[in-house]
mmCIF file of N, CA and C in Angstrom:
data_model
loop_
_atom_site.group_PDB
_atom_site.id
_atom_site.type_symbol
_atom_site.label_atom_id
_atom_site.label_comp_id
_atom_site.label_asym_id
_atom_site.label_seq_id
_atom_site.Cartn_x
_atom_site.Cartn_y
_atom_site.Cartn_z
ATOM 1 N N MET A 1 -5.941 -20.504 -20.197
ATOM 2 C CA MET A 1 -7.252 -20.134 -20.693
ATOM 3 C C MET A 1 -7.828 -19.060 -19.767
ATOM 4 N N SER A 2 -8.249 -17.968 -20.330
ATOM 5 C CA SER A 2 -8.783 -16.857 -19.554
ATOM 6 C C SER A 2 -10.298 -16.795 -19.694
ATOM 7 N N ALA A 3 -10.959 -16.619 -18.582
ATOM 8 C CA ALA A 3 -12.412 -16.490 -18.594
ATOM 9 C C ALA A 3 -12.778 -15.198 -17.882
ATOM 10 N N ASP A 4 -13.653 -14.433 -18.489
ATOM 11 C CA ASP A 4 -14.115 -13.196 -17.873
ATOM 12 C C ASP A 4 -15.219 -13.521 -16.886
ATOM 13 N N LYS A 5 -15.136 -12.923 -15.717
ATOM 14 C CA LYS A 5 -16.146 -13.092 -14.681
ATOM 15 C C LYS A 5 -16.615 -11.717 -14.248
ATOM 16 N N ARG A 6 -17.817 -11.651 -13.797
ATOM 17 C CA ARG A 6 -18.346 -10.398 -13.264
ATOM 18 C C ARG A 6 -18.266 -10.439 -11.749
ATOM 19 N N LEU A 7 -17.810 -9.334 -11.186
ATOM 20 C CA LEU A 7 -17.735 -9.203 -9.740
ATOM 21 C C LEU A 7 -18.679 -8.080 -9.323
ATOM 22 N N PRO A 8 -19.801 -8.420 -8.726
ATOM 23 C CA PRO A 8 -20.733 -7.360 -8.334
ATOM 24 C C PRO A 8 -20.160 -6.521 -7.195
ATOM 25 N N VAL A 9 -20.161 -5.223 -7.387
ATOM 26 C CA VAL A 9 -19.714 -4.281 -6.364
ATOM 27 C C VAL A 9 -20.692 -3.116 -6.322
ATOM 28 N N THR A 10 -20.706 -2.428 -5.197
ATOM 29 C CA THR A 10 -21.559 -1.249 -5.107
ATOM 30 C C THR A 10 -20.964 -0.132 -5.962
ATOM 31 N N GLU A 11 -21.767 0.858 -6.243
ATOM 32 C CA GLU A 11 -21.286 2.002 -7.026
ATOM 33 C C GLU A 11 -20.171 2.719 -6.272
ATOM 34 N N GLU A 12 -20.290 2.795 -4.959
ATOM 35 C CA GLU A 12 -19.262 3.440 -4.145
ATOM 36 C C GLU A 12 -17.927 2.705 -4.272
ATOM 37 N N THR A 13 -17.956 1.383 -4.225
ATOM 38 C CA THR A 13 -16.733 0.592 -4.365
ATOM 39 C C THR A 13 -16.161 0.750 -5.762
ATOM 40 N N ARG A 14 -16.995 0.750 -6.770
ATOM 41 C CA ARG A 14 -16.526 0.936 -8.139
ATOM 42 C C ARG A 14 -15.813 2.271 -8.285
ATOM 43 N N LYS A 15 -16.374 3.323 -7.669
ATOM 44 C CA LYS A 15 -15.747 4.648 -7.738
ATOM 45 C C LYS A 15 -14.399 4.649 -7.025
ATOM 46 N N GLU A 16 -14.329 3.976 -5.865
ATOM 47 C CA GLU A 16 -13.060 3.902 -5.142
ATOM 48 C C GLU A 16 -12.007 3.183 -5.973
ATOM 49 N N LEU A 17 -12.389 2.068 -6.585
ATOM 50 C CA LEU A 17 -11.456 1.341 -7.445
ATOM 51 C C LEU A 17 -11.030 2.201 -8.632
ATOM 52 N N HIS A 18 -11.965 2.898 -9.210
ATOM 53 C CA HIS A 18 -11.665 3.763 -10.351
ATOM 54 C C HIS A 18 -10.648 4.836 -9.953
ATOM 55 N N ASP A 19 -10.810 5.395 -8.745
ATOM 56 C CA ASP A 19 -9.877 6.422 -8.269
ATOM 57 C C ASP A 19 -8.480 5.861 -8.016
ATOM 58 N N LEU A 20 -8.397 4.595 -7.651
ATOM 59 C CA LEU A 20 -7.100 3.961 -7.397
ATOM 60 C C LEU A 20 -6.387 3.554 -8.684
ATOM 61 N N LYS A 21 -7.150 3.314 -9.725
ATOM 62 C CA LYS A 21 -6.627 2.791 -10.980
ATOM 63 C C LYS A 21 -5.789 3.846 -11.697
ATOM 64 N N GLU A 22 -4.628 3.427 -12.177
ATOM 65 C CA GLU A 22 -3.762 4.303 -12.971
ATOM 66 C C GLU A 22 -4.283 4.365 -14.405
ATOM 67 N N PRO A 23 -3.980 5.453 -15.127
ATOM 68 C CA PRO A 23 -4.396 5.512 -16.525
ATOM 69 C C PRO A 23 -3.839 4.315 -17.309
ATOM 70 N N GLY A 24 -4.683 3.659 -18.045
ATOM 71 C CA GLY A 24 -4.275 2.509 -18.846
ATOM 72 C C GLY A 24 -4.259 1.198 -18.082
ATOM 73 N N GLN A 25 -4.391 1.257 -16.781
ATOM 74 C CA GLN A 25 -4.397 0.050 -15.958
ATOM 75 C C GLN A 25 -5.788 -0.587 -15.986
ATOM 76 N N THR A 26 -5.834 -1.879 -16.107
ATOM 77 C CA THR A 26 -7.115 -2.574 -16.102
ATOM 78 C C THR A 26 -7.546 -2.823 -14.658
ATOM 79 N N TYR A 27 -8.830 -3.078 -14.475
ATOM 80 C CA TYR A 27 -9.317 -3.429 -13.144
ATOM 81 C C TYR A 27 -8.696 -4.748 -12.694
ATOM 82 N N ASP A 28 -8.467 -5.648 -13.625
ATOM 83 C CA ASP A 28 -7.826 -6.914 -13.308
ATOM 84 C C ASP A 28 -6.434 -6.674 -12.732
ATOM 85 N N ASP A 29 -5.659 -5.806 -13.383
ATOM 86 C CA ASP A 29 -4.319 -5.485 -12.888
ATOM 87 C C ASP A 29 -4.384 -4.816 -11.520
ATOM 88 N N LEU A 30 -5.322 -3.906 -11.340
ATOM 89 C CA LEU A 30 -5.479 -3.217 -10.065
ATOM 90 C C LEU A 30 -5.814 -4.207 -8.955
ATOM 91 N N LEU A 31 -6.741 -5.108 -9.204
ATOM 92 C CA LEU A 31 -7.135 -6.086 -8.193
ATOM 93 C C LEU A 31 -5.987 -7.045 -7.867
ATOM 94 N N LYS A 32 -5.200 -7.416 -8.872
ATOM 95 C CA LYS A 32 -4.022 -8.250 -8.617
ATOM 96 C C LYS A 32 -3.038 -7.508 -7.719
ATOM 97 N N GLU A 33 -2.823 -6.234 -8.009
ATOM 98 C CA GLU A 33 -1.908 -5.416 -7.215
ATOM 99 C C GLU A 33 -2.401 -5.295 -5.766
ATOM 100 N N LEU A 34 -3.686 -5.046 -5.595
ATOM 101 C CA LEU A 34 -4.249 -4.927 -4.251
ATOM 102 C C LEU A 34 -4.145 -6.249 -3.491
ATOM 103 N N ALA A 35 -4.392 -7.352 -4.169
ATOM 104 C CA ALA A 35 -4.287 -8.669 -3.531
ATOM 105 C C ALA A 35 -2.837 -8.940 -3.120
ATOM 106 N N GLN A 36 -1.883 -8.581 -3.970
ATOM 107 C CA GLN A 36 -0.466 -8.777 -3.658
ATOM 108 C C GLN A 36 -0.059 -7.918 -2.471
ATOM 109 N N GLN A 37 -0.521 -6.682 -2.413
ATOM 110 C CA GLN A 37 -0.220 -5.810 -1.277
ATOM 111 C C GLN A 37 -0.779 -6.400 0.013
ATOM 112 N N ARG A 38 -1.977 -6.936 -0.057
ATOM 113 C CA ARG A 38 -2.604 -7.547 1.126
ATOM 114 C C ARG A 38 -1.794 -8.742 1.611
ATOM 115 N N ARG A 39 -1.361 -9.592 0.684
ATOM 116 C CA ARG A 39 -0.552 -10.756 1.065
ATOM 117 C C ARG A 39 0.761 -10.317 1.705
ATOM 118 N N ARG A 40 1.384 -9.278 1.160
ATOM 119 C CA ARG A 40 2.634 -8.771 1.725
ATOM 120 C C ARG A 40 2.413 -8.232 3.133
ATOM 121 N N GLN A 41 1.325 -7.488 3.334
ATOM 122 C CA GLN A 41 1.016 -6.954 4.660
ATOM 123 C C GLN A 41 0.797 -8.083 5.663
ATOM 124 N N GLU A 42 0.076 -9.114 5.255
ATOM 125 C CA GLU A 42 -0.177 -10.242 6.145
ATOM 126 C C GLU A 42 1.121 -10.976 6.475
ATOM 127 N N LEU A 43 2.004 -11.130 5.505
ATOM 128 C CA LEU A 43 3.291 -11.786 5.727
ATOM 129 C C LEU A 43 4.159 -10.949 6.663
ATOM 130 N N GLU A 44 4.178 -9.641 6.446
ATOM 131 C CA GLU A 44 4.949 -8.753 7.308
ATOM 132 C C GLU A 44 4.424 -8.812 8.745
ATOM 133 N N GLN A 45 3.128 -8.821 8.904
ATOM 134 C CA GLN A 45 2.526 -8.908 10.227
ATOM 135 C C GLN A 45 2.900 -10.229 10.904
ATOM 136 N N ARG A 46 2.893 -11.315 10.142
ATOM 137 C CA ARG A 46 3.253 -12.620 10.689
ATOM 138 C C ARG A 46 4.708 -12.635 11.142
ATOM 139 N N PHE A 47 5.612 -12.048 10.356
ATOM 140 C CA PHE A 47 7.019 -11.962 10.738
ATOM 141 C C PHE A 47 7.188 -11.148 12.024
ATOM 142 N N GLN A 48 6.447 -10.051 12.130
ATOM 143 C CA GLN A 48 6.523 -9.229 13.339
ATOM 144 C C GLN A 48 6.042 -10.016 14.559
ATOM 145 N N GLU A 49 4.984 -10.786 14.394
ATOM 146 C CA GLU A 49 4.485 -11.610 15.488
ATOM 147 C C GLU A 49 5.513 -12.656 15.896
ATOM 148 N N LEU A 50 6.191 -13.253 14.915
ATOM 149 C CA LEU A 50 7.222 -14.248 15.216
ATOM 150 C C LEU A 50 8.418 -13.619 15.928
ATOM 151 N N GLU A 51 8.818 -12.433 15.492
ATOM 152 C CA GLU A 51 9.926 -11.733 16.145
ATOM 153 C C GLU A 51 9.591 -11.416 17.595
ATOM 154 N N GLU A 52 8.376 -10.963 17.834
ATOM 155 C CA GLU A 52 7.954 -10.647 19.196
ATOM 156 C C GLU A 52 7.913 -11.917 20.048
ATOM 157 N N ALA A 53 7.438 -13.004 19.498
ATOM 158 C CA ALA A 53 7.380 -14.270 20.225
ATOM 159 C C ALA A 53 8.792 -14.749 20.534
ATOM 160 N N ASP A 54 9.719 -14.597 19.593
ATOM 161 C CA ASP A 54 11.104 -15.006 19.807
ATOM 162 C C ASP A 54 11.724 -14.210 20.950
ATOM 163 N N ARG A 55 11.462 -12.913 20.997
ATOM 164 C CA ARG A 55 12.027 -12.064 22.048
ATOM 165 C C ARG A 55 11.564 -12.524 23.428
ATOM 166 N N ASP A 56 10.323 -12.930 23.513
ATOM 167 C CA ASP A 56 9.761 -13.361 24.793
ATOM 168 C C ASP A 56 10.281 -14.734 25.209
ATOM 169 N N GLU A 57 10.615 -15.573 24.247
ATOM 170 C CA GLU A 57 10.999 -16.943 24.547
ATOM 171 C C GLU A 57 12.506 -17.158 24.659
ATOM 172 N N LEU A 58 13.294 -16.269 24.075
ATOM 173 C CA LEU A 58 14.743 -16.462 24.075
ATOM 174 C C LEU A 58 15.379 -15.825 25.304
ATOM 175 N N THR A 59 16.457 -16.427 25.730
ATOM 176 C CA THR A 59 17.213 -15.898 26.859
ATOM 177 C C THR A 59 18.359 -15.061 26.320
ATOM 178 N N SER A 60 18.521 -13.897 26.884
ATOM 179 C CA SER A 60 19.595 -13.018 26.471
ATOM 180 C C SER A 60 20.939 -13.662 26.795
ATOM 181 N N LEU A 61 21.949 -13.464 25.955
ATOM 182 C CA LEU A 61 23.280 -14.026 26.201
ATOM 183 C C LEU A 61 23.873 -13.474 27.498
ATOM 184 N N SER A 62 23.534 -12.255 27.834
ATOM 185 C CA SER A 62 24.073 -11.681 29.069
ATOM 186 C C SER A 62 23.496 -12.367 30.314
ATOM 187 N N ASP A 63 22.376 -13.067 30.169
ATOM 188 C CA ASP A 63 21.760 -13.775 31.281
ATOM 189 C C ASP A 63 22.268 -15.199 31.425
ATOM 190 N N VAL A 64 23.099 -15.637 30.477
ATOM 191 C CA VAL A 64 23.588 -17.018 30.492
ATOM 192 C C VAL A 64 24.845 -17.135 31.312
#
């Protein structure tokens, strides 16, 4: 079941979203795409943090 909701934004934000939107693309599709990109960036950042933590905590084989 789909329900339409209004999301209040400033005119400046609306213009920015409009500039990002592809022809024929809905604002709903654009916002989904932006949310997915954000989740991917956060996941990538988390992986990088884990890799850095692993490097600091692991002992090199040459040191064993």
